[in-house]
mmCIF file of C-alpha atoms and ligand atoms in Angstrom:
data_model
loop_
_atom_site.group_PDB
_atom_site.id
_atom_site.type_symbol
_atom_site.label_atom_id
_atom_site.label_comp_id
_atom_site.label_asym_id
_atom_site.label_seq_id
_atom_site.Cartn_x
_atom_site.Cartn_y
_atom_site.Cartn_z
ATOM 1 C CA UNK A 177 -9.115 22.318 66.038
ATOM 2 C CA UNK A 178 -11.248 25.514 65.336
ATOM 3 C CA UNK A 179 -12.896 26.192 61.820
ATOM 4 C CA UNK A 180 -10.674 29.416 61.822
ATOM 5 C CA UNK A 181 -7.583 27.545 62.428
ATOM 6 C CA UNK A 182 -8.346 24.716 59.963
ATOM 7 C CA UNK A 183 -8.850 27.606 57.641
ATOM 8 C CA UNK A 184 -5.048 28.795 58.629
ATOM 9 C CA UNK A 185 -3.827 25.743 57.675
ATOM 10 C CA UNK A 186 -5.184 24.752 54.572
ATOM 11 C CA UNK A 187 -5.000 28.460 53.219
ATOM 12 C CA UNK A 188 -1.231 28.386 54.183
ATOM 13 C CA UNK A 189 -0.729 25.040 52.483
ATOM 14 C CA UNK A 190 -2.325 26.018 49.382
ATOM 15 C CA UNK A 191 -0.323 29.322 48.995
ATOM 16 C CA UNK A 192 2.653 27.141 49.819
ATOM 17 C CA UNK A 193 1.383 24.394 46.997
ATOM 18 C CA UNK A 194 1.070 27.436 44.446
ATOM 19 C CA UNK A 195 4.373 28.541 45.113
ATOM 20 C CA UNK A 196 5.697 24.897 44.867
ATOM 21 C CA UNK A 197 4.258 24.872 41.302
ATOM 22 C CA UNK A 198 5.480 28.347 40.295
ATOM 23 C CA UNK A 199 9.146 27.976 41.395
ATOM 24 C CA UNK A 200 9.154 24.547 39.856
ATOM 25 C CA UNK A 201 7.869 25.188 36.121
ATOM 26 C CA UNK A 202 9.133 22.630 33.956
ATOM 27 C CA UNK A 203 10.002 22.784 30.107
ATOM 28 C CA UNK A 204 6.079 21.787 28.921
ATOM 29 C CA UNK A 205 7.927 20.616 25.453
ATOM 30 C CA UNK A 206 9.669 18.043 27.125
ATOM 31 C CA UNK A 207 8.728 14.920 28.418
ATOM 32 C CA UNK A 208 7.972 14.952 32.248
ATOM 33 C CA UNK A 209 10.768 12.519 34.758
ATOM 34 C CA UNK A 210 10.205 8.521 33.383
ATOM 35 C CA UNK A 211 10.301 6.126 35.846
ATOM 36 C CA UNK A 212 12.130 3.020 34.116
ATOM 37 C CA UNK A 213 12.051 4.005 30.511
ATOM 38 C CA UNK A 214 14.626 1.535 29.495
ATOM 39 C CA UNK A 215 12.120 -0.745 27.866
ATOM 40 C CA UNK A 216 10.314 1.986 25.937
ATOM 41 C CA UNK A 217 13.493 3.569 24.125
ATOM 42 C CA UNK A 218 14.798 1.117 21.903
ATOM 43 C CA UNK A 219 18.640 1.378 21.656
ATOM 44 C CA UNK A 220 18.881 -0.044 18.145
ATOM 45 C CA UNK A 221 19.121 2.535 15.470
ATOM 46 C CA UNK A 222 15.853 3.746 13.144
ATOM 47 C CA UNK A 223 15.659 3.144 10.040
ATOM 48 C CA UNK A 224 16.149 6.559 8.615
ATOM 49 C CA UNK A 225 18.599 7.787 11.262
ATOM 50 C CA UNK A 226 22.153 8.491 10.803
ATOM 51 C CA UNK A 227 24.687 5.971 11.544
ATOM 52 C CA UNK A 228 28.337 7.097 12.703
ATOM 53 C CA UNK A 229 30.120 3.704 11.968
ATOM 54 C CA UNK A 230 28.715 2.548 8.807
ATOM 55 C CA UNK A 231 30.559 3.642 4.926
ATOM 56 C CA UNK A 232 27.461 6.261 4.016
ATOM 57 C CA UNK A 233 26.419 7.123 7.492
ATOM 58 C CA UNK A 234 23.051 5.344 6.522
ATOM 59 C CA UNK A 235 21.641 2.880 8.960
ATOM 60 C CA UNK A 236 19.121 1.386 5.790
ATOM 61 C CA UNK A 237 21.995 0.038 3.589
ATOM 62 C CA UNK A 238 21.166 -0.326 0.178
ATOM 63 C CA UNK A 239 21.427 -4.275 -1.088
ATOM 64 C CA UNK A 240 24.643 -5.928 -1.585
ATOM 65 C CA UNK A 241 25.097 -5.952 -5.249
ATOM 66 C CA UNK A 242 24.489 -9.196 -7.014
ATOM 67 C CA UNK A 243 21.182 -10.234 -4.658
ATOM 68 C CA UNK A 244 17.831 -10.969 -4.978
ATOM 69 C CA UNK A 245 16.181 -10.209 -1.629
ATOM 70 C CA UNK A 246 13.747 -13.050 -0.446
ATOM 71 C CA UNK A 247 10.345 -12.852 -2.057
ATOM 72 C CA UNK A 248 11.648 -10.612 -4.821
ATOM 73 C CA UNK A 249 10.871 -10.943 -8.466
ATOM 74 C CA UNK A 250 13.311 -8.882 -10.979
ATOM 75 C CA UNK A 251 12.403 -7.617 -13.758
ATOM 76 C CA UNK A 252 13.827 -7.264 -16.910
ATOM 77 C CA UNK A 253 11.819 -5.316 -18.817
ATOM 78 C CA UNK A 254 11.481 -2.133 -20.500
ATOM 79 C CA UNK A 255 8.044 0.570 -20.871
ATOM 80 C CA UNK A 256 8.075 -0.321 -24.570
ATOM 81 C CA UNK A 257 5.114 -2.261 -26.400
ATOM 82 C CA UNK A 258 7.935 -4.723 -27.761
ATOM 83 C CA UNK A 259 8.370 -5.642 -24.075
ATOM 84 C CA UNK A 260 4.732 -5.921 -22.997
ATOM 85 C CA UNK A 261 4.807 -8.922 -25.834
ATOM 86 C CA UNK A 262 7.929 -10.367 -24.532
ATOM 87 C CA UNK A 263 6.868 -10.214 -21.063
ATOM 88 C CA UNK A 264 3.276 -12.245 -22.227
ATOM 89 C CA UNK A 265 5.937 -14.668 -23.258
ATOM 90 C CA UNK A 266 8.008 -15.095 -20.569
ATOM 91 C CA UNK A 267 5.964 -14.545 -17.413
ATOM 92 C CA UNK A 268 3.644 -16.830 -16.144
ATOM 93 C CA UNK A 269 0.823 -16.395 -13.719
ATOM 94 C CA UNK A 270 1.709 -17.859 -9.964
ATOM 95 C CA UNK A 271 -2.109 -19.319 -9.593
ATOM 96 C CA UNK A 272 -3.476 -21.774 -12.286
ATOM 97 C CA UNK A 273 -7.031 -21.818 -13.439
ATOM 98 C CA UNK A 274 -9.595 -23.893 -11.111
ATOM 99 C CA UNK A 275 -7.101 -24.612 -8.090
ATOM 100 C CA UNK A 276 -8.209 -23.100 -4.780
ATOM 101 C CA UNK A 277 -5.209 -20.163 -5.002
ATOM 102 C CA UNK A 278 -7.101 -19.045 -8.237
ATOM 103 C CA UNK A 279 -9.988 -18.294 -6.387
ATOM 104 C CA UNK A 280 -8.805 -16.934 -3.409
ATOM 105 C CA UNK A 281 -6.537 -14.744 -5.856
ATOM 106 C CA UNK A 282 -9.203 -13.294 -7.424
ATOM 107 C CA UNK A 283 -11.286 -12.801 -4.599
ATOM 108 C CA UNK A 284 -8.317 -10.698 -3.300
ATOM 109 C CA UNK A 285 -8.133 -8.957 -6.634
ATOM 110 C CA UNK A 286 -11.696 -7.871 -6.200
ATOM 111 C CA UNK A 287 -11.082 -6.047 -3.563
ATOM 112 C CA UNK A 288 -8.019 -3.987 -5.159
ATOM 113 C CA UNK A 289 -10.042 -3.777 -8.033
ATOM 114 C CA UNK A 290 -12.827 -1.679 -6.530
ATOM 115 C CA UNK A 291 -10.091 0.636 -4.881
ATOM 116 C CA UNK A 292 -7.448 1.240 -7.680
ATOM 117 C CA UNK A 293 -9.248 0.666 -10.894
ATOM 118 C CA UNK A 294 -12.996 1.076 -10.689
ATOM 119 C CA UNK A 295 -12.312 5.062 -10.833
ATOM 120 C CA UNK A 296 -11.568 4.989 -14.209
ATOM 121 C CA UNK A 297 -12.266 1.542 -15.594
ATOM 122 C CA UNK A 298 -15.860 1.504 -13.986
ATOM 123 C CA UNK A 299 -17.108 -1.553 -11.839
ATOM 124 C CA UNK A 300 -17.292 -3.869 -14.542
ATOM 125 C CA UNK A 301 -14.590 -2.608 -16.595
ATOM 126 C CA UNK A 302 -16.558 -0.751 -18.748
ATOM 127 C CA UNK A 303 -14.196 2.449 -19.446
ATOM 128 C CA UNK A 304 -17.096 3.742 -17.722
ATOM 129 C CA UNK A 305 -15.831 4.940 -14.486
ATOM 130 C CA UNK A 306 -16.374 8.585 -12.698
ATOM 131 C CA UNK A 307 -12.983 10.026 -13.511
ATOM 132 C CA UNK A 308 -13.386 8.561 -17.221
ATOM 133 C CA UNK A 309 -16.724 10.660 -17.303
ATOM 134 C CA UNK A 310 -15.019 13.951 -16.373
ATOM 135 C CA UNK A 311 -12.071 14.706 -19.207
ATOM 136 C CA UNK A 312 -9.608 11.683 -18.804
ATOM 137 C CA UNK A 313 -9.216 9.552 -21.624
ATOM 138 C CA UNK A 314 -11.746 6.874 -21.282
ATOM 139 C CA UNK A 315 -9.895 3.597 -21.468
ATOM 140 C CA UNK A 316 -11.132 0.748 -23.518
ATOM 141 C CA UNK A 317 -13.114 -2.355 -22.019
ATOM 142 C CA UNK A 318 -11.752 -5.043 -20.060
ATOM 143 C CA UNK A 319 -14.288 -7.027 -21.356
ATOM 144 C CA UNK A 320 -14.145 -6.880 -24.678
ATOM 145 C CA UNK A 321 -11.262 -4.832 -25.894
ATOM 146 C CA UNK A 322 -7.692 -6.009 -26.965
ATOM 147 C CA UNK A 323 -7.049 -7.174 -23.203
ATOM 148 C CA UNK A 324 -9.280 -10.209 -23.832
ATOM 149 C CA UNK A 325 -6.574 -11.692 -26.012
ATOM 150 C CA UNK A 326 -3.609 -10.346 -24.292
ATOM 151 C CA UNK A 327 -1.732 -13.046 -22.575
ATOM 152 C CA UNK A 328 -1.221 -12.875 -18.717
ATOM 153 C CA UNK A 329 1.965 -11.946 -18.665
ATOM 154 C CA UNK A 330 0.743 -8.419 -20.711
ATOM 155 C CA UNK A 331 -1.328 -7.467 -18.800
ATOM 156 C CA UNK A 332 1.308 -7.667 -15.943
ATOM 157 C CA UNK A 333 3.596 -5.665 -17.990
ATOM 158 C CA UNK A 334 0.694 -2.934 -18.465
ATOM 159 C CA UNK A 335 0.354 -3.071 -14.894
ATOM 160 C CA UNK A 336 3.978 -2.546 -13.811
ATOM 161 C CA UNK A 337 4.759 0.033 -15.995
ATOM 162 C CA UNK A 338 1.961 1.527 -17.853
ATOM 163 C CA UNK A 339 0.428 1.812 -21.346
ATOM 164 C CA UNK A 340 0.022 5.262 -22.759
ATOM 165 C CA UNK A 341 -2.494 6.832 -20.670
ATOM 166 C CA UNK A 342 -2.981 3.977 -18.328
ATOM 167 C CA UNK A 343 -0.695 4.874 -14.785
ATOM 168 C CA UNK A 344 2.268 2.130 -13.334
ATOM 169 C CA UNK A 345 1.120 0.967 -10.510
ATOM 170 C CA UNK A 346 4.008 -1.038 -9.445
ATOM 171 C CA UNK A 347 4.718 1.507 -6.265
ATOM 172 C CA UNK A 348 1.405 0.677 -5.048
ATOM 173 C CA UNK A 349 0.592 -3.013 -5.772
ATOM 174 C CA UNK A 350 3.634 -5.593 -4.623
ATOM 175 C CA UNK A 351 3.963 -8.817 -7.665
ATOM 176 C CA UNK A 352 1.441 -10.673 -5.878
ATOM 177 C CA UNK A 353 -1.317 -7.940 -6.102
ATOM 178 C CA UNK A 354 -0.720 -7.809 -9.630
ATOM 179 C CA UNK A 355 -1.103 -10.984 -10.348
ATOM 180 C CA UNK A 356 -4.121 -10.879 -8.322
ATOM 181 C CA UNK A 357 -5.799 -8.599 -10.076
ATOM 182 C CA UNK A 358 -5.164 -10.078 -13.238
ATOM 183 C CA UNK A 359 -7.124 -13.137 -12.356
ATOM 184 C CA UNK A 360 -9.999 -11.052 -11.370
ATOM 185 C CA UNK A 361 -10.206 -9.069 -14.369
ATOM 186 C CA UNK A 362 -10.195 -12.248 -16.419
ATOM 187 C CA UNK A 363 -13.355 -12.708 -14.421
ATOM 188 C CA UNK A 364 -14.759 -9.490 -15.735
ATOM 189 C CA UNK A 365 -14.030 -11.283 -19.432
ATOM 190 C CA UNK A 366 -16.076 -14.253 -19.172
ATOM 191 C CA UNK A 367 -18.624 -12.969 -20.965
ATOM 192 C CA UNK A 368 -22.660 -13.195 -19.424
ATOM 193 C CA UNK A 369 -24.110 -15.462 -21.736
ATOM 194 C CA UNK A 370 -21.669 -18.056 -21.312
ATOM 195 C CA UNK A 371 -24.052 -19.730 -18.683
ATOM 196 C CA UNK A 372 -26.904 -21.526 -20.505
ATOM 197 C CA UNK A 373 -30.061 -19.575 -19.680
ATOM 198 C CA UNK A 374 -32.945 -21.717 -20.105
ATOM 199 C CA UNK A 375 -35.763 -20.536 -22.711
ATOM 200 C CA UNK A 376 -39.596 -19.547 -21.839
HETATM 201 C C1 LIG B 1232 -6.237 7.001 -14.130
HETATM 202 C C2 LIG B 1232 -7.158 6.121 -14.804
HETATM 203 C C3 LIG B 1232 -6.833 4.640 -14.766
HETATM 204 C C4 LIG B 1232 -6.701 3.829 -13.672
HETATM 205 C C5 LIG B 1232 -6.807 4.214 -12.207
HETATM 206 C C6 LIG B 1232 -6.463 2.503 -14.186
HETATM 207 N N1 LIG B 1232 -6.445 2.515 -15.534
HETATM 208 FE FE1 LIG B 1232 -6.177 0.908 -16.739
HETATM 209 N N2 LIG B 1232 -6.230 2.116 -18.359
HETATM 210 C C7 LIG B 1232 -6.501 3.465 -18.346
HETATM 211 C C8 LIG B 1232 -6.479 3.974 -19.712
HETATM 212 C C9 LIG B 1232 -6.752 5.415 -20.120
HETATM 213 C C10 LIG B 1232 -6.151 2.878 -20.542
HETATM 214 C C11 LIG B 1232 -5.948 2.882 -22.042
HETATM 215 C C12 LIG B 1232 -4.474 3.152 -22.280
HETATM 216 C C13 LIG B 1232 -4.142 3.143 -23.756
HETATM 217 O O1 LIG B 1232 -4.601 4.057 -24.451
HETATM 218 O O2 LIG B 1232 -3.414 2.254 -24.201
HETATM 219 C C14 LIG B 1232 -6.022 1.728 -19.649
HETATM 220 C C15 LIG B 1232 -5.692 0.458 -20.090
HETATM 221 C C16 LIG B 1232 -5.709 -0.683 -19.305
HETATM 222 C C17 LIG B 1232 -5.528 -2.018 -19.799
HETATM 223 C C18 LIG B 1232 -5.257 -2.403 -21.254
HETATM 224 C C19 LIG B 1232 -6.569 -2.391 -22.006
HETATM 225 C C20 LIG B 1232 -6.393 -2.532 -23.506
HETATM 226 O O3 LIG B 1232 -7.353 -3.021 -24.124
HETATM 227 O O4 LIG B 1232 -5.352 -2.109 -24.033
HETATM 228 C C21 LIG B 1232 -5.639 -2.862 -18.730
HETATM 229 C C22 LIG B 1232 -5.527 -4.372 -18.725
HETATM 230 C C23 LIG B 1232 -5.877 -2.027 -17.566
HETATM 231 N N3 LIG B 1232 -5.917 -0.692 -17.958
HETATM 232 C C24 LIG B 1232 -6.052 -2.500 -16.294
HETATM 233 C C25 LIG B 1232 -6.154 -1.680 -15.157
HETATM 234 C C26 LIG B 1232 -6.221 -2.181 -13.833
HETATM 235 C C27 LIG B 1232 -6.232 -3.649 -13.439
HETATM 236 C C28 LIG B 1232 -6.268 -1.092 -13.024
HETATM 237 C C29 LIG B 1232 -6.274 -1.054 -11.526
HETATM 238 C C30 LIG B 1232 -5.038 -1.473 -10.897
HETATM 239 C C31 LIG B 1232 -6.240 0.088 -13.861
HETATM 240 N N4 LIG B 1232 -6.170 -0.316 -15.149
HETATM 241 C C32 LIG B 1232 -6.299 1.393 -13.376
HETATM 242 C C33 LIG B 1232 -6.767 4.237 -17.251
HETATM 243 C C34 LIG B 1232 -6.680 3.802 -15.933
#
């Protein structure tokens, strides 16, 4: 074959792949032919989506009235003071002082510390935080204000829903997290000096 006839060819096939992909032009917002794609589209419903046989159309049902879901811990309690006390009470911490789950508690509250409290309350609980510094209320210590000689269950209540100022945060820590960082910030509380330091 002759450079000028190799020349024919290809040129003709490559006008004839260009027209291929002209007349052809698929819909660019959909998805392109799947081979097998029975195993990547789940038939089950989503969460969120609508559901033609079930009472409210809903595919999440809400809970059957009268159940706890597992892991669940109701609550009884109101946003009032009167209820904080009642809750110190009634509720008592899941991890007791000196076993192991006590210490990997507050190791875990640490952590949540440093990302939901520090901002206001200040590493060591100081009321000394960054947001504290520019117009919020400043709140008071952890480690030496009335928290001290709150009882556990208190500061669970203040937690879950609040004290004056102070936000819920029971939408973004579960029970355990709470709990959690309860144990830490009695941590914070032990004051300093409590370890003997020896003298010149
Ligand atoms: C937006 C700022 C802010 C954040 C974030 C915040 N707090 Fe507070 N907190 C406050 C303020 C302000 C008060 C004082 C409320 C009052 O006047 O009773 C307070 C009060 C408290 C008290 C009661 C102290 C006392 O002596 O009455 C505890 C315990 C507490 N916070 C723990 C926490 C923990 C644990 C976190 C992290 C999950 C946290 N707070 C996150 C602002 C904040």
């Amino acid at each position: 074959m002759t450079h000028s006839r190799l020349n024919l060819v290809l040129t003709t096939l490559l006008v004839a792949v260009l027209a291929a992909a002209a007349f052809s032009r698929t819909d660019r917002a959909r998805p392109n032919d799947e081979f097998l794609p029975d195993m990547k589209y789940s038939l089950a419903y989503a969460a969120f989506e609508a559901h033609p046989q079930l009472p409210n159309q809903r595919t999440m049902q809400p809970p059957v009235a009268g159940t706890i879901a597992r892991g669940e811990t109701p609550l009884h309690y109101a946003a009032t003071p009167e209820d904080a006390l009642r809750a110190g009470a009634e509720l008592a911490n899941p991890c007791a002082p000196g076993t192991p789950e006590r210490t990997a508690s507050q190791e875990r509250g640490r952590q949540q510390y440093q990302h939901f409290c520090t901002a206001c309350h200040g590493p060591q609980g100081l009321g000394d935080g960054p947001v504290s510094k520019r117009g919020f209320p400043p709140p008071p210590s952890l480690q030496t204000g009335k928290s001290v000689g709150m009882l556990d269950g208190q500061l669970f209540h203040i937690l879950t829903y609040g004290q004056n100022t102070m936000p819920s945060f029971a939408a973004q820590l579960d029970v355990q997290r709470r709990w959690d960082l309860i144990n830490f910030v009695r941590t914070l509380q032990q004051p300093v000096t409590a370890t003997p330091v020896p003298g010149p």
